Structure formats: structure tokens, C-alpha cells
Amino acid sequence: DSNIKALQGLNFNIDQGKTIAIIGKTGSGKSTILELIGRTYDCSEGSVEIDNIDIKKINLNNLRNSIGYVPQDPFLFSDTIENNIKFGKKNATHEEIIFVAKKAVVHKNIIKFNKSYKTVLGERGINLSGGQKQRISIARALIKEPKILLLDDCLSAVDTETEEEILNNIASLRKNKTTIIVSHRISSSKNADNIIILDKGKIIQEGAHDNLIKIDGYYKKLYEKQLQENITN
């Protein structure tokens, strides 16, 4: 109802099993794309299609069951860590829970709590750091083994070294499955098969990391800026 066009003339394809990254400033439309894929709301023009079928024609439960979604600000229940991860797969074994926690690089944090995986979280996970909350949410999405994984800037609270380890783990786990990574950090996007750069709801650049850093434009400037920040730190 804002009369603002969140996305304009946007058109791209993702082949099954590929990873794409979406980069852009705040308000450029990155999260909107993920919300359209999960049908939080539907687009007013055009369509979102999976296997050439408009997702409005796909059973909503079936669609959402095939998607794992990790938001930037994760929602955790006032329940045990174990049950928060199991929310992605109700019949998961303890071994499966530990496996995905290790892949999300949060296992070592969890076992330091007095009750380990049986630790009860406060409301919205108040007794965890931002990075721990994000990583538990990632474990919850991974245990579901979704066909489509949507990561909405969900590594913003972890350091770049941990981020790289998590992304490498996700890549090894998700061969032949589709992953979309939304981020403002080049470190999250550099290994994606394709990178889309948005500005005011439009694609202003697209390509692989190695090609984009050779072309003058938004991506190269952001890369050089973040590279300098890392050297300074």
C-alpha cells in the first residue's frame, strides 16, 4: 500500500543445484525476492516460477515444505536448543541435530552450556548472542534438507572466518540443491555461481565474482572497500 515499486523489470533464472547471491544496499529489494519465493506475499505483476510452474498454482504447504528460510533476525522459541533445531524436522535424531549444529559451526558453543542441547532458551533466545541465534537458525534450516535454501543476510553477526566455514559446509551439504544468499558482504557472495546486484529494485550488475571485480561498478567498489576494511581490522 506504499505505492513504492519494490522490484522493477526484474528477471533472472536459477538452475537447479546452483547457488546465487543477491547483493545491494538496504531497501534495494533483496529480502523482497525471498519473500516472494516463499509467498509471504505475491507479486502484483509478473510471476515467480519453479520448474516453469507459477508458484501460485503450487500447493502452499508443498511449496513451503520444500523451502528452508533463515532470516537476518531469527525467531527462536522459549524451548530447548534441541527442540529449536528439531523444529525443522520433528523426527530428527540427536545425531542428526549434532551433525547440522557442527555444519552451522555452533556445536562447540552449545556444549559449553550447563545443559548442552537441553538448555532452555529465554524468549526469542535472549540468552544467546546474535551470532549463536543465527547459527542455530541455520542448523534448523539445514536439518530440513530443503530443495531451496533462502539465507537472508543471516551471517551478519558472525566473523568472516566463521562465515566462510559455514558457507563451505553448506556448499558441500547442498550439492544438486538450490541456494539463494542475500547479503551486504562480498565474503558471503564470492563463491556463488552467479551474483545479482540490485539498486532500487533493478538489476544493475550480474555475473560471477571473478568477472565482476574486473568491471568498474558497484560490486568492484564494494569489494575494494570491504577488502580495505579487512586489512585495517
Short mmCIF file of C-alpha atoms in Angstrom, two decimals:
data_model
loop_
_atom_site.label_atom_id
_atom_site.label_comp_id
_atom_site.label_asym_id
_atom_site.label_seq_id
_atom_site.Cartn_x
_atom_site.Cartn_y
_atom_site.Cartn_z
CA ASP A 1 0.00 0.00 0.00
CA SER A 2 3.03 2.31 -0.03
CA ASN A 3 2.79 2.88 -3.80
CA ILE A 4 6.54 2.18 -3.95
CA LYS A 5 7.66 -0.36 -6.54
CA ALA A 6 9.96 -2.69 -4.59
CA LEU A 7 11.12 -4.51 -7.74
CA GLN A 8 11.10 -3.26 -11.33
CA GLY A 9 11.73 -5.23 -14.52
CA LEU A 10 13.46 -7.95 -12.53
CA ASN A 11 14.15 -11.16 -14.44
CA PHE A 12 16.59 -13.98 -13.68
CA ASN A 13 16.80 -17.77 -13.72
CA ILE A 14 18.44 -20.16 -11.27
CA ASP A 15 19.38 -23.63 -12.45
CA GLN A 16 18.70 -26.47 -10.03
CA GLY A 17 21.66 -27.12 -7.75
CA LYS A 18 23.18 -23.69 -8.24
CA THR A 19 23.93 -21.03 -5.63
CA ILE A 20 23.18 -17.40 -6.36
CA ALA A 21 23.93 -14.36 -4.24
CA ILE A 22 21.93 -11.13 -4.17
CA ILE A 23 23.83 -8.00 -3.12
CA GLY A 24 22.64 -4.44 -2.71
CA LYS A 25 22.07 -1.53 -0.36
CA THR A 26 19.36 -1.55 2.31
CA GLY A 27 15.99 -1.12 0.61
CA SER A 28 17.17 -2.33 -2.80
CA GLY A 29 14.67 -5.23 -2.83
CA LYS A 30 16.85 -8.17 -1.73
CA SER A 31 14.58 -9.53 1.00
CA THR A 32 11.50 -8.88 -1.15
CA ILE A 33 12.71 -11.50 -3.63
CA LEU A 34 12.94 -14.14 -0.88
CA GLU A 35 9.52 -13.20 0.49
CA LEU A 36 8.01 -13.61 -2.98
CA ILE A 37 9.59 -17.07 -3.36
CA GLY A 38 8.13 -18.15 -0.01
CA ARG A 39 4.82 -16.43 -0.80
CA THR A 40 4.80 -14.16 2.23
CA TYR A 41 3.01 -12.06 -0.36
CA ASP A 42 2.53 -12.33 -4.12
CA CYS A 43 3.88 -10.09 -6.85
CA SER A 44 1.47 -7.56 -8.33
CA GLU A 45 2.93 -8.05 -11.81
CA GLY A 46 4.83 -10.90 -13.45
CA SER A 47 5.36 -14.28 -11.81
CA VAL A 48 7.69 -16.46 -9.77
CA GLU A 49 8.04 -19.92 -11.31
CA ILE A 50 9.54 -23.23 -10.19
CA ASP A 51 10.04 -25.79 -12.96
CA ASN A 52 8.09 -23.39 -15.24
CA ILE A 53 5.04 -23.56 -12.93
CA ASP A 54 3.71 -20.35 -11.37
CA ILE A 55 4.12 -20.83 -7.62
CA LYS A 56 0.54 -19.58 -7.12
CA LYS A 57 -0.53 -22.89 -8.71
CA ILE A 58 1.61 -24.98 -6.34
CA ASN A 59 0.03 -26.15 -3.07
CA LEU A 60 1.21 -23.66 -0.45
CA ASN A 61 2.16 -26.35 2.10
CA ASN A 62 4.12 -28.28 -0.54
CA LEU A 63 5.91 -25.09 -1.61
CA ARG A 64 6.89 -24.11 1.92
CA ASN A 65 7.87 -27.65 2.86
CA SER A 66 10.43 -27.54 0.05
CA ILE A 67 11.93 -24.27 1.33
CA GLY A 68 14.31 -23.59 4.23
CA TYR A 69 14.35 -19.92 5.22
CA VAL A 70 16.80 -18.21 7.59
CA PRO A 71 16.03 -14.53 8.29
CA GLN A 72 18.58 -11.96 9.45
CA ASP A 73 16.74 -11.61 12.77
CA PRO A 74 15.98 -15.26 13.63
CA PHE A 75 12.99 -16.27 15.71
CA LEU A 76 13.75 -18.82 18.41
CA PHE A 77 11.18 -20.40 20.70
CA SER A 78 11.27 -20.47 24.52
CA ASP A 79 12.21 -24.13 24.37
CA THR A 80 15.37 -26.24 24.40
CA ILE A 81 18.09 -25.68 21.82
CA GLU A 82 17.48 -29.24 20.66
CA ASN A 83 13.76 -28.60 20.04
CA ASN A 84 14.51 -25.31 18.29
CA ILE A 85 16.69 -27.19 15.78
CA LYS A 86 14.20 -30.09 15.56
CA PHE A 87 11.51 -27.64 14.51
CA GLY A 88 12.91 -28.14 11.01
CA LYS A 89 12.44 -31.93 11.26
CA LYS A 90 10.23 -33.22 14.06
CA ASN A 91 11.55 -36.82 13.98
CA ALA A 92 15.26 -35.84 13.83
CA THR A 93 17.66 -37.97 15.88
CA HIS A 94 20.12 -36.46 18.35
CA GLU A 95 22.95 -37.45 15.97
CA GLU A 96 21.29 -35.51 13.14
CA ILE A 97 20.91 -32.47 15.40
CA ILE A 98 24.60 -32.56 16.36
CA PHE A 99 25.58 -33.04 12.70
CA VAL A 100 23.79 -29.89 11.48
CA ALA A 101 24.92 -27.91 14.53
CA LYS A 102 28.51 -28.74 13.58
CA LYS A 103 27.84 -27.70 9.99
CA ALA A 104 26.42 -24.41 11.29
CA VAL A 105 29.56 -24.06 13.48
CA VAL A 106 27.51 -23.73 16.70
CA HIS A 107 28.04 -27.17 18.31
CA LYS A 108 31.06 -26.04 20.36
CA ASN A 109 29.04 -23.12 21.75
CA ILE A 110 26.09 -25.35 22.67
CA ILE A 111 28.10 -27.94 24.60
CA LYS A 112 29.56 -25.18 26.79
CA PHE A 113 26.10 -24.56 28.30
CA ASN A 114 25.41 -26.47 31.54
CA LYS A 115 22.60 -28.48 29.94
CA SER A 116 24.09 -28.55 26.45
CA TYR A 117 21.36 -29.21 23.87
CA LYS A 118 18.75 -29.44 26.67
CA THR A 119 19.36 -25.77 27.60
CA VAL A 120 16.05 -23.87 27.62
CA LEU A 121 16.23 -20.56 25.79
CA GLY A 122 14.66 -17.37 27.05
CA GLU A 123 12.10 -15.53 24.97
CA ARG A 124 13.40 -15.16 21.38
CA GLY A 125 16.69 -16.73 22.50
CA ILE A 126 17.61 -13.82 24.77
CA ASN A 127 20.39 -15.83 26.47
CA LEU A 128 22.28 -16.27 23.18
CA SER A 129 24.48 -13.89 21.22
CA GLY A 130 23.29 -12.64 17.82
CA GLY A 131 25.71 -14.96 16.04
CA GLN A 132 24.61 -18.00 18.07
CA LYS A 133 20.95 -17.29 17.27
CA GLN A 134 21.72 -17.02 13.56
CA ARG A 135 23.72 -20.26 13.55
CA ILE A 136 21.03 -22.22 15.43
CA SER A 137 18.52 -20.97 12.84
CA ILE A 138 20.85 -22.15 10.06
CA ALA A 139 21.06 -25.60 11.72
CA ARG A 140 17.24 -25.67 11.88
CA ALA A 141 17.02 -24.97 8.14
CA LEU A 142 19.76 -27.49 7.23
CA ILE A 143 18.14 -30.36 9.15
CA LYS A 144 15.07 -29.95 6.94
CA GLU A 145 17.21 -30.72 3.84
CA PRO A 146 15.15 -28.30 1.75
CA LYS A 147 15.26 -28.27 -2.03
CA ILE A 148 15.54 -24.48 -1.87
CA LEU A 149 17.52 -22.73 0.89
CA LEU A 150 17.00 -18.99 1.41
CA LEU A 151 19.59 -17.20 3.53
CA ASP A 152 18.58 -13.60 4.23
CA ASP A 153 21.71 -11.82 5.49
CA CYS A 154 21.79 -14.42 8.26
CA LEU A 155 25.57 -14.34 8.75
CA SER A 156 25.76 -10.64 9.57
CA ALA A 157 26.53 -11.30 13.26
CA VAL A 158 29.40 -13.77 12.71
CA ASP A 159 33.00 -13.01 11.84
CA THR A 160 34.21 -13.58 8.27
CA GLU A 161 36.25 -16.66 9.20
CA THR A 162 33.24 -18.42 10.74
CA GLU A 163 31.09 -17.20 7.86
CA GLU A 164 33.43 -18.84 5.33
CA GLU A 165 33.45 -22.12 7.26
CA ILE A 166 29.63 -22.19 7.41
CA LEU A 167 29.26 -21.36 3.70
CA ASN A 168 31.77 -24.07 2.74
CA ASN A 169 29.86 -26.57 4.88
CA ILE A 170 26.57 -25.56 3.27
CA ALA A 171 28.07 -25.88 -0.22
CA SER A 172 29.31 -29.42 0.50
CA LEU A 173 25.95 -30.44 2.01
CA ARG A 174 23.80 -28.99 -0.73
CA LYS A 175 25.11 -30.45 -3.96
CA ASN A 176 22.24 -30.58 -6.51
CA LYS A 177 20.11 -28.29 -4.32
CA THR A 178 19.37 -24.62 -4.87
CA THR A 179 20.62 -21.90 -2.51
CA ILE A 180 19.96 -18.16 -2.55
CA ILE A 181 22.16 -15.96 -0.35
CA VAL A 182 21.17 -12.36 0.37
CA SER A 183 23.99 -10.32 1.86
CA HIS A 184 25.73 -6.96 2.04
CA ARG A 185 29.14 -8.67 2.37
CA ILE A 186 31.26 -9.76 -0.59
CA SER A 187 32.65 -12.61 1.54
CA SER A 188 29.17 -14.21 1.51
CA SER A 189 28.76 -13.96 -2.25
CA LYS A 190 32.19 -14.58 -3.78
CA ASN A 191 31.78 -18.36 -4.23
CA ALA A 192 28.25 -18.22 -5.65
CA ASP A 193 27.69 -19.45 -9.22
CA ASN A 194 26.04 -16.13 -10.07
CA ILE A 195 25.78 -12.79 -8.28
CA ILE A 196 22.97 -10.30 -8.81
CA ILE A 197 23.47 -6.68 -7.71
CA LEU A 198 20.29 -4.72 -7.02
CA ASP A 199 19.70 -1.00 -6.76
CA LYS A 200 16.23 0.49 -6.23
CA GLY A 201 14.60 -2.79 -7.26
CA LYS A 202 16.54 -3.15 -10.53
CA ILE A 203 19.43 -5.40 -11.53
CA ILE A 204 22.42 -3.15 -12.19
CA GLN A 205 25.08 -5.88 -12.49
CA GLU A 206 25.14 -9.66 -12.79
CA GLY A 207 27.86 -12.28 -13.11
CA ALA A 208 30.47 -14.34 -11.27
CA HIS A 209 32.76 -12.76 -8.65
CA ASP A 210 35.95 -13.10 -10.73
CA ASN A 211 34.35 -11.23 -13.62
CA LEU A 212 32.58 -8.55 -11.55
CA ILE A 213 35.74 -7.41 -9.74
CA LYS A 214 37.30 -6.60 -13.14
CA ILE A 215 34.45 -4.30 -14.18
CA ASP A 216 34.09 -0.75 -12.86
CA GLY A 217 30.81 -0.55 -10.98
CA TYR A 218 29.04 -1.07 -7.67
CA TYR A 219 30.41 -4.56 -7.00
CA LYS A 220 34.06 -3.67 -7.62
CA LYS A 221 33.78 -0.57 -5.40
CA LEU A 222 32.17 -2.60 -2.61
CA TYR A 223 34.82 -5.31 -2.96
CA GLU A 224 37.69 -2.82 -2.70
CA LYS A 225 36.06 -1.01 0.23
CA GLN A 226 35.49 -4.22 2.22
CA LEU A 227 38.96 -5.52 1.33
CA GLN A 228 40.46 -2.31 2.76
CA GLU A 229 38.29 -2.61 5.91
CA ASN A 230 39.53 -6.17 6.47
CA ILE A 231 43.18 -5.08 6.09
CA THR A 232 42.61 -2.20 8.55
CA ASN A 233 40.97 -4.56 11.06
#
